[in-house]
Short mmCIF file of C-alpha atoms and ligand atoms in Angstrom, two decimals:
data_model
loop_
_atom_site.label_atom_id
_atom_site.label_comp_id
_atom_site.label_asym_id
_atom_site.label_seq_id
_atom_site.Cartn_x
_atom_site.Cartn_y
_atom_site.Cartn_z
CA UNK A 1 12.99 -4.65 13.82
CA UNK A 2 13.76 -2.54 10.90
CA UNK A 3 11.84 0.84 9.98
CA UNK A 4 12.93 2.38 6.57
CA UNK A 5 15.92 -0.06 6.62
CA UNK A 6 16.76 1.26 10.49
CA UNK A 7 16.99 -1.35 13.51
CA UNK A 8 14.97 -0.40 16.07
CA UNK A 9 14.09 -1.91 19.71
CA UNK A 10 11.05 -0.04 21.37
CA UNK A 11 12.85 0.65 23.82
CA UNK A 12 16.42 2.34 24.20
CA UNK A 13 18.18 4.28 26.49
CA UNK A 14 19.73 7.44 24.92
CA UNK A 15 23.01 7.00 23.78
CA UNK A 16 24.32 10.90 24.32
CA UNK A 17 22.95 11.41 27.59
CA UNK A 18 23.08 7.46 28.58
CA UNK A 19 20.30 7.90 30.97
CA UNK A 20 17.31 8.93 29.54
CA UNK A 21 14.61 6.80 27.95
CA UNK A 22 13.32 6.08 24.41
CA UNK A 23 10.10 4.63 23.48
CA UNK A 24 7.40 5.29 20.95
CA UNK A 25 4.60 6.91 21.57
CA UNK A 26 2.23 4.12 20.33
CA UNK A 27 -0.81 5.65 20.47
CA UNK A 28 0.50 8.02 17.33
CA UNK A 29 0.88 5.29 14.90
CA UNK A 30 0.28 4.55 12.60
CA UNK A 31 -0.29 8.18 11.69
CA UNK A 32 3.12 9.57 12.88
CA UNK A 33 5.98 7.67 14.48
CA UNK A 34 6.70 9.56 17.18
CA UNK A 35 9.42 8.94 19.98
CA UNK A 36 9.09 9.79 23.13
CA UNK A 37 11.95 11.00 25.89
CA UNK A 38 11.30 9.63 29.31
CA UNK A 39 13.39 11.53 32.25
CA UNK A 40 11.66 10.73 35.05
CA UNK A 41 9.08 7.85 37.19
CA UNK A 42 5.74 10.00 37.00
CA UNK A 43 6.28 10.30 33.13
CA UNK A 44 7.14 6.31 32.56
CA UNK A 45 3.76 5.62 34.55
CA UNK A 46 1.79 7.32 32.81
CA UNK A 47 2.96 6.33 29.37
CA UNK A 48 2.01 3.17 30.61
CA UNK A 49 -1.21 4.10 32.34
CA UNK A 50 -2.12 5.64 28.78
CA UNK A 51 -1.17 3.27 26.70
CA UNK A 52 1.49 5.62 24.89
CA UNK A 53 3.40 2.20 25.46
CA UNK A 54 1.89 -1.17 25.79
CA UNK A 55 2.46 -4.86 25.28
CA UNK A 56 3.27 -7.14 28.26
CA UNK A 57 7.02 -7.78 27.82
CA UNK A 58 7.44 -4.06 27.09
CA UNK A 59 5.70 -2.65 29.39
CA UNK A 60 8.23 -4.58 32.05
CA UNK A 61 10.92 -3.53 30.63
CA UNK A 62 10.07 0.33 30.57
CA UNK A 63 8.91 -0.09 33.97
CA UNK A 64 12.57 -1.06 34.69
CA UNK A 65 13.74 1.54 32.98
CA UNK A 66 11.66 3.51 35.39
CA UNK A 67 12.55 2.40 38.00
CA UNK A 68 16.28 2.91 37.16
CA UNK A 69 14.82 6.58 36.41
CA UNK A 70 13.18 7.30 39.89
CA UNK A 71 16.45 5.80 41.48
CA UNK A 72 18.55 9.13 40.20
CA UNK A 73 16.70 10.98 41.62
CA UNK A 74 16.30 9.52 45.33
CA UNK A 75 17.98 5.88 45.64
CA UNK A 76 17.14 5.33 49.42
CA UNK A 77 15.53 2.19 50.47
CA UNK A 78 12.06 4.10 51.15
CA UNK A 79 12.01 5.72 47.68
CA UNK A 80 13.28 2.79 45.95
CA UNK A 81 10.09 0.79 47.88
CA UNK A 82 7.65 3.79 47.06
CA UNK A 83 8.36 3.60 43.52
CA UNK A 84 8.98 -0.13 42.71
CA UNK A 85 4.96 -0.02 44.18
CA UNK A 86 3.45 2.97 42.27
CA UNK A 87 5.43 1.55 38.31
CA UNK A 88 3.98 -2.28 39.25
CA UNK A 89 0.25 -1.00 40.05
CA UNK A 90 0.05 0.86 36.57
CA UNK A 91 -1.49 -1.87 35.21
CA UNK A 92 -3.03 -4.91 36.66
CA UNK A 93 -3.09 -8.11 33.86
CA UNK A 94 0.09 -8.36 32.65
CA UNK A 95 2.21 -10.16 35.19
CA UNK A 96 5.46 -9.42 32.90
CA UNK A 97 5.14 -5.74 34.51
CA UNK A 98 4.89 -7.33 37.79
CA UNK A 99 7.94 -10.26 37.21
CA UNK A 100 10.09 -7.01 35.78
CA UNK A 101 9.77 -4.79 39.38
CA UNK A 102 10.23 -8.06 41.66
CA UNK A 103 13.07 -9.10 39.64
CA UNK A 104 14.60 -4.93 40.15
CA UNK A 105 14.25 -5.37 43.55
CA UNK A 106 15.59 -8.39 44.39
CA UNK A 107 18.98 -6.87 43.06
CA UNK A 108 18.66 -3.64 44.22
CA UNK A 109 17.67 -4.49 47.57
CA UNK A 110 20.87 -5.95 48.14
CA UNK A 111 22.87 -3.64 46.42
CA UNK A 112 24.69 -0.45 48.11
CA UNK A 113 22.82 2.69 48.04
CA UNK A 114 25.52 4.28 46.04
CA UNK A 115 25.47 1.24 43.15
CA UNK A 116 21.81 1.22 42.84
CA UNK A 117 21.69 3.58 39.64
CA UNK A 118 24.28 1.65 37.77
CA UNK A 119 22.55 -1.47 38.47
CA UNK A 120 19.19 -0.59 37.87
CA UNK A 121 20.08 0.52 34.36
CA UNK A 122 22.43 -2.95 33.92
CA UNK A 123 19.11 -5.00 35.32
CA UNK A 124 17.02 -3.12 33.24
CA UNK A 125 19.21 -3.92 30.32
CA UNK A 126 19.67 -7.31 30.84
CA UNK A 127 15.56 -7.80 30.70
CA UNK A 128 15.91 -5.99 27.63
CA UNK A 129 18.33 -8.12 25.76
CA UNK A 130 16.83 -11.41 27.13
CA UNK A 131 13.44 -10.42 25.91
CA UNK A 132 15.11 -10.05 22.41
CA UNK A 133 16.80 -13.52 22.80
CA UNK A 134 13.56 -15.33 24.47
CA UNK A 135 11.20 -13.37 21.34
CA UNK A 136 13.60 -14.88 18.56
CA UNK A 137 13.20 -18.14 19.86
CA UNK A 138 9.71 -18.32 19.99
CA UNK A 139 9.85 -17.03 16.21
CA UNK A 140 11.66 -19.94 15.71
CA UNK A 141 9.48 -22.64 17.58
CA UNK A 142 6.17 -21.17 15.64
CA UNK A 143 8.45 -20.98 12.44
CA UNK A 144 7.96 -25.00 12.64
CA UNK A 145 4.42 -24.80 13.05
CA UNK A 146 3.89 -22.52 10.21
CA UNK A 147 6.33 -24.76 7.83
CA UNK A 148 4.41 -27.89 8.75
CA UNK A 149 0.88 -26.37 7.33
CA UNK A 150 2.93 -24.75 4.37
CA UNK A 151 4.54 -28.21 3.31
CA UNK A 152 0.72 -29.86 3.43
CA UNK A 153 -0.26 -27.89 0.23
CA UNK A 154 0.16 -25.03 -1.69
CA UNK A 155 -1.27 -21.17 -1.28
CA UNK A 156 -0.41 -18.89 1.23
CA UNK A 157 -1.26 -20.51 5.20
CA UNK A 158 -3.62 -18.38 6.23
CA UNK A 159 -3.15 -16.63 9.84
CA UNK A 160 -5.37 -15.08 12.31
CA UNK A 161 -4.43 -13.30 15.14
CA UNK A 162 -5.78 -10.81 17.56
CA UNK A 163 -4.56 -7.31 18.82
CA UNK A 164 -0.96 -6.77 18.49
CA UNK A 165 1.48 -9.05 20.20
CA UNK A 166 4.32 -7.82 17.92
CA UNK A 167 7.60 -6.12 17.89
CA UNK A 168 6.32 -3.05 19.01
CA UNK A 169 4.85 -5.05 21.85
CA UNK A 170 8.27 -6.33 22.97
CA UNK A 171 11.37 -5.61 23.08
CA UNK A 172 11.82 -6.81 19.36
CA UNK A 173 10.66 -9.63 17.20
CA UNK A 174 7.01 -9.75 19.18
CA UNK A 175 5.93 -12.85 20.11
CA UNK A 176 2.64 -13.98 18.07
CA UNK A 177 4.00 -11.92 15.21
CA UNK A 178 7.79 -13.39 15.65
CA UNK A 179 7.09 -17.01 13.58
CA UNK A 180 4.92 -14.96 11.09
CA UNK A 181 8.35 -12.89 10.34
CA UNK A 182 10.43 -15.45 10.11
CA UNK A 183 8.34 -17.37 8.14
CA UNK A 184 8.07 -14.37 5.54
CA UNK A 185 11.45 -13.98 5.86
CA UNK A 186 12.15 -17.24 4.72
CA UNK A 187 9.84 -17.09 1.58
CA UNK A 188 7.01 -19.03 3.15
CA UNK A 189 3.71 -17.85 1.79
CA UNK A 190 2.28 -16.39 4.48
CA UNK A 191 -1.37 -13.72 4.60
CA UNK A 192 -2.46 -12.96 8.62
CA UNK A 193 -5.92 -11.78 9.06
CA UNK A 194 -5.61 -8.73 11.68
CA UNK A 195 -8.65 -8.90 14.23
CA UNK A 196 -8.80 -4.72 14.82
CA UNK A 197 -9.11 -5.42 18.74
CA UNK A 198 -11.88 -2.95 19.90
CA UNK A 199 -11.61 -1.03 21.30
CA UNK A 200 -8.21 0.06 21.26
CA UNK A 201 -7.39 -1.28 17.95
CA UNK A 202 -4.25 -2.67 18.56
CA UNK A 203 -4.70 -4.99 15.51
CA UNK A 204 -6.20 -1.92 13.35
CA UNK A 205 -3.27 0.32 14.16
CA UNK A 206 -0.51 -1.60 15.22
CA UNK A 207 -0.09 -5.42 13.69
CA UNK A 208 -1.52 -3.79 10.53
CA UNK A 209 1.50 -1.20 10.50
CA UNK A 210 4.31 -3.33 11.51
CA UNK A 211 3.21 -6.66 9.15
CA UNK A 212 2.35 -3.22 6.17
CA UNK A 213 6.14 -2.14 7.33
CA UNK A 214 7.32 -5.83 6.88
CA UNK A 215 5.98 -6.40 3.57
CA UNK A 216 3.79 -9.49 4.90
CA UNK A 217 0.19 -10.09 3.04
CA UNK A 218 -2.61 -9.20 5.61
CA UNK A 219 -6.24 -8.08 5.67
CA UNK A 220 -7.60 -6.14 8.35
CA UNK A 221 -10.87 -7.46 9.54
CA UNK A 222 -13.63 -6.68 11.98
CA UNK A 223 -13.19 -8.53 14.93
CA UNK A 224 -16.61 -10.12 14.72
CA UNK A 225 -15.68 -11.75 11.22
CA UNK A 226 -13.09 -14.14 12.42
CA UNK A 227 -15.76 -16.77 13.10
CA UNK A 228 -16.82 -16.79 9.73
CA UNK A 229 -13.74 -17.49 8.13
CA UNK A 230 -13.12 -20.16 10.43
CA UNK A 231 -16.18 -21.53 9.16
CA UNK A 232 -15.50 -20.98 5.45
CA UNK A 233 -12.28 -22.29 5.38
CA UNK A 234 -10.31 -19.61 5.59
CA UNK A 235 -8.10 -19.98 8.69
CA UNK A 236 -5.17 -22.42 8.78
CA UNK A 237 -4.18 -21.32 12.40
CA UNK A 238 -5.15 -18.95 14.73
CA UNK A 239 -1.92 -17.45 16.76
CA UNK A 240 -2.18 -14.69 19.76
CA UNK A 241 -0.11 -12.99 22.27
CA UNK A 242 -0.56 -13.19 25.99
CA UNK A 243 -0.19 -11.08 29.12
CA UNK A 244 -0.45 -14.36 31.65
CA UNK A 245 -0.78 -18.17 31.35
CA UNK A 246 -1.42 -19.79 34.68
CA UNK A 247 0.78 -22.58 35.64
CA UNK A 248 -2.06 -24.87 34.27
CA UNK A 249 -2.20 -22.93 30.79
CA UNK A 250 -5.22 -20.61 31.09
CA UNK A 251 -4.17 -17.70 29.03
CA UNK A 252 -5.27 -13.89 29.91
CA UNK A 253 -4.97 -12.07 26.49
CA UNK A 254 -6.86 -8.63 24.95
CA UNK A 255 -10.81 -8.70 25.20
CA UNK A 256 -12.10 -11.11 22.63
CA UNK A 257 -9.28 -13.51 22.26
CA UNK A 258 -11.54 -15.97 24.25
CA UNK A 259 -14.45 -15.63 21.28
CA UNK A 260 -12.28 -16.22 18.67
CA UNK A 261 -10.68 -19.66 20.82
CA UNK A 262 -14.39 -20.57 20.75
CA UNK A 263 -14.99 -20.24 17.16
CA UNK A 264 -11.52 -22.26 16.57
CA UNK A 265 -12.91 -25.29 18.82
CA UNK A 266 -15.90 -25.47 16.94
CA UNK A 267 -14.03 -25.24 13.78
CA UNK A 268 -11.23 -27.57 14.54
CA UNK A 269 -8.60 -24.52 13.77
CA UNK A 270 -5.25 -24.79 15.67
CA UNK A 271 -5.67 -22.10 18.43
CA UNK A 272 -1.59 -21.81 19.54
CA UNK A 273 -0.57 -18.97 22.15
CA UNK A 274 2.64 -17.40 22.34
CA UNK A 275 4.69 -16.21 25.08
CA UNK A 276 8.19 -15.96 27.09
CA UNK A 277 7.91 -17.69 30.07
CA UNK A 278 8.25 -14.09 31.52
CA UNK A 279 4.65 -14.19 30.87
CA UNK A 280 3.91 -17.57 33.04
CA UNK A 281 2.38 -16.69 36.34
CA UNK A 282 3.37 -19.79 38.70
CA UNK A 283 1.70 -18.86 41.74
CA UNK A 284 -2.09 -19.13 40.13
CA UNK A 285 -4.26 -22.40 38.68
CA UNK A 286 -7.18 -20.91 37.41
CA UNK A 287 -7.67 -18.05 35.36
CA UNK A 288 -10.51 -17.24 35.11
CA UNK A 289 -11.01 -16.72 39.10
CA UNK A 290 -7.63 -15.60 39.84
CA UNK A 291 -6.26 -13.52 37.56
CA UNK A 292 -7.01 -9.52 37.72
CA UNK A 293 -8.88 -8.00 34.24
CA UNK A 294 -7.67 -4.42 33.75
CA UNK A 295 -10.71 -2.06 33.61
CA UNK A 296 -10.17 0.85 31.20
CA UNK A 297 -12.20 3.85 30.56
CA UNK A 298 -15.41 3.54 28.89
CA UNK A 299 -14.55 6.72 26.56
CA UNK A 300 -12.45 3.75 24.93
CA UNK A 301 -15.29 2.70 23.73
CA UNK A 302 -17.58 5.70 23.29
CA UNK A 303 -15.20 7.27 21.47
CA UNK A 304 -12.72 6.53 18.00
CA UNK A 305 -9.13 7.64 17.01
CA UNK A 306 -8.43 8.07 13.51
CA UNK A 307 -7.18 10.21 10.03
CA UNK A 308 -9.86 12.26 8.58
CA UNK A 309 -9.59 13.12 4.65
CA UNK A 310 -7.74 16.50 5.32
CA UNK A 311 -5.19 14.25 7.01
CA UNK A 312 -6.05 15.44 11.00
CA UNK A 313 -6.13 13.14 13.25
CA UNK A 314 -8.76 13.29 15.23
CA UNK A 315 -11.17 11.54 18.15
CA UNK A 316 -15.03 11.23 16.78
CA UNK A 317 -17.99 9.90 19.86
CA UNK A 318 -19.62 6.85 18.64
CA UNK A 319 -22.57 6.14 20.94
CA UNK A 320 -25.55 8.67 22.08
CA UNK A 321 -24.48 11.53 24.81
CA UNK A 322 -25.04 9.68 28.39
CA UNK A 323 -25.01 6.38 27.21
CA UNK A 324 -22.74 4.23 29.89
CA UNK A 325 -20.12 1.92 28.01
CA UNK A 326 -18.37 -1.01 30.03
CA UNK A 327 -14.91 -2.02 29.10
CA UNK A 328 -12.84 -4.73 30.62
CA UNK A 329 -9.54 -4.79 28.76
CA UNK A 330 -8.65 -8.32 28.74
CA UNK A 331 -10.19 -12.11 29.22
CA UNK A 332 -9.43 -15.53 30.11
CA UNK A 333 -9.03 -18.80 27.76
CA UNK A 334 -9.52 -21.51 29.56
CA UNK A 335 -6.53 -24.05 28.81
CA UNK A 336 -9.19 -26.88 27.54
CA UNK A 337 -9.36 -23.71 24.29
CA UNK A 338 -6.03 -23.78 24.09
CA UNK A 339 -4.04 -26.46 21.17
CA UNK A 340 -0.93 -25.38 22.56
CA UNK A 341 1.95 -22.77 23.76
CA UNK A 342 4.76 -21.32 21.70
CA UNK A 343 7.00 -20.78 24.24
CA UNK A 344 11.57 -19.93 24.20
CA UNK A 345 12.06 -23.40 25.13
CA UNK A 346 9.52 -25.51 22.65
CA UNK A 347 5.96 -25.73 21.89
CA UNK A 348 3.66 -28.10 25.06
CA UNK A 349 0.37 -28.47 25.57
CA UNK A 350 -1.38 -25.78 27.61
CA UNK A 351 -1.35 -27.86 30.49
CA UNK A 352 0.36 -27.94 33.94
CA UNK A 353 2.89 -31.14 32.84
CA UNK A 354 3.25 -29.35 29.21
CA UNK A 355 5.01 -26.51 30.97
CA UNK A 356 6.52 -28.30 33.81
CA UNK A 357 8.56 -30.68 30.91
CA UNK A 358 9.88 -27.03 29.60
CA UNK A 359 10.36 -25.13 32.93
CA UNK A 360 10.60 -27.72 35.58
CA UNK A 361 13.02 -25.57 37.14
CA UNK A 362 9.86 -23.08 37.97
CA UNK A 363 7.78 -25.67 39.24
C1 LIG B 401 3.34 -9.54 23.47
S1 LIG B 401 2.22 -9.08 24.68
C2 LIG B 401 0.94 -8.48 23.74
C3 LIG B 401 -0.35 -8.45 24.48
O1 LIG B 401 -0.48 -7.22 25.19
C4 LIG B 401 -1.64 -6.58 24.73
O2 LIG B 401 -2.30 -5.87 25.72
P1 LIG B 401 -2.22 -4.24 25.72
O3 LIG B 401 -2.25 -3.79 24.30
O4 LIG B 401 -3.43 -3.84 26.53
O5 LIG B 401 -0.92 -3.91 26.42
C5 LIG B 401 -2.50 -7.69 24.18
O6 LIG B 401 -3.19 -8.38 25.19
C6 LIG B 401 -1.47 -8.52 23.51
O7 LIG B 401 -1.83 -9.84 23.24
#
């Protein structure tokens, strides 16, 4: 994606050096886009553990990167083991982080000692550019959905989505955010109201910035208005990111995506999900029972990020000294929520034969 008329993946390995790693630091923006130099394992793990980079394809493809990283420095079968196990257990929902270590290993298992660097960084790559490939595809599978409600009448088709499941959240394109680019792109009249996404404010700091930085119409909203809007009117389509869908289409995505699927049902607004089948965890049915929710820090929620009027940016407490805050990071649609999934190969129904038509190969 383009900043100031610059291509940029958000992740890159340096091209003088041609080893070390290149993301931004997203917990900067949208204040100051900062980029960060990774060199080693310890300092990819924690950029993940902190959310200086976040966003389930991404954060499986830095942890590749990572892993490619640790390997210069010992690439013996009990490091390589050691450190495939500390960069997957960083974080716990998003199974892309998870697919992107197995997927390492099963090369580098089976690759010479002396090769493993080289390969790592090729693997690495190779999730990279597929991510970019899968991303634009799903753009153009929710560019159809988009052009169907623009060619029923005229005024802008209204878009809701929640956190930020876009390019910064990927490799490039995004995936919620990758139809809602293409469709600006192609002069469809598009507005997207940005759920903020407390506590983190992915939606708030980061769709806001890249859809400002794209020049597409958008209104950021608290994330407890959505419902109303649905209500009013105001919603053509409600589209979200995801960090797993179960093989029967239960969809793990931030904290409050499954309100806002709620509010859809009872408001008869298309609820669509989209996601690279990197994202599909095969191995699980349900959900809600089976699939781990990440819990974060409570300061998350105690305390704010943001630009005071001098310009500083700075951290303010919200809630009384001692009070306890609770703050499980994502939660589960159930598929029955779900109208259907955007996905590289086509749009199905969030439903175990939806995705076996696309990916019987998985199945
Ligand atoms: C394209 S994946 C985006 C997905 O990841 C986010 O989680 P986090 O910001 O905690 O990494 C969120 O659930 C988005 O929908």
């Amino acid at each position: 994606m383009k900043i100031d008329n610059v291509s940029y993946r958000s992740v890159w390995v340096d091209a003088d050096d041609g080893w070390s790693v290149h993301i931004f630091d997203q917990t900067r923006l949208p204040w100051s886009l900062d980029i960060l130099r990774l060199t080693g394992r310890d300092q990819v793990a924690h950029a993940i553990r902190t959310m200086q980079v976040r966003g389930a394809p991404l954060i499986g493809a830095v942890a590749a990167y990572g892993l490619a990283l640790a390997l210069r420095h010992d690439s013996s079968d009990a490091a390589m083991e050691r450190d495939a196990a500390l960069l997957a257990a960083t974080r716990p929902t998003a199974v892309n982080l998870a697919w992107a270590i197995r997927r390492m290993l099963t090369r580098l298992r089976t690759t010479p000692q002396a090769d493993r660097v080289a390969a790592a960084y090729d693997e690495a790559g190779r999730i990279c550019d597929e991510d970019v490939i899968q991303n634009e595809a799903i753009g153009r599978q929710g560019l159809e959905l988009i052009g169907e409600i623009a060619a029923r009448r005229p005024g802008p088709v209204n878009i809701l989505t929640h956190c930020n499941a876009g390019w910064i959240a990927t490799v490039d394109w995004g995936t919620a955010l990758a139809p809602i680019y293409m469709a600006h792109d192609r002069g469809i009249d598009v507005h997207v109201w940005v759920d903020e996404t407390r506590p983190r404010n992915q939606g708030a700091s980061l769709t806001a910035w890249e859809l400002g930085s794209h020049g597409v119409k958008h209104t950021v909203i608290a994330d407890n208005a959505g419902g109303h809007l649905m209500q009013h009117g105001q919603v053509d389509l409600v589209i979200v990111g995801t960090d797993r869908v179960t093989r029967t289409g239960d969809v793990a995505n931030k904290i409050g995506t499954y309100l806002k699927a709620l509010a859809a049902r009872d408001n008869n607004v298309p609820f669509w999900v989209a996601l690279p089948s990197t994202t599909i965890d095969w191995t699980i049915s349900d959900g809600v029972s089976e699939i781990p929710i990440e819990e974060r820090d409570g300061r998350e929620v105690t305390h704010i990020q943001g630009r005071d009027a001098e310009g500083r940016v700075t951290g303010v407490q919200l809630v009384p000294d001692g009070s306890p805050a609770a703050n499980p990071a994502f939660d589960v649609t159930p598929a029955r929520l779900v109208t259907g999934l955007i996905t590289e190969r086509g749009r199905c129904p969030a439903t175990a034969d939806g995705l076996c038509d696309l990916f019987p190969e998985y199945v």
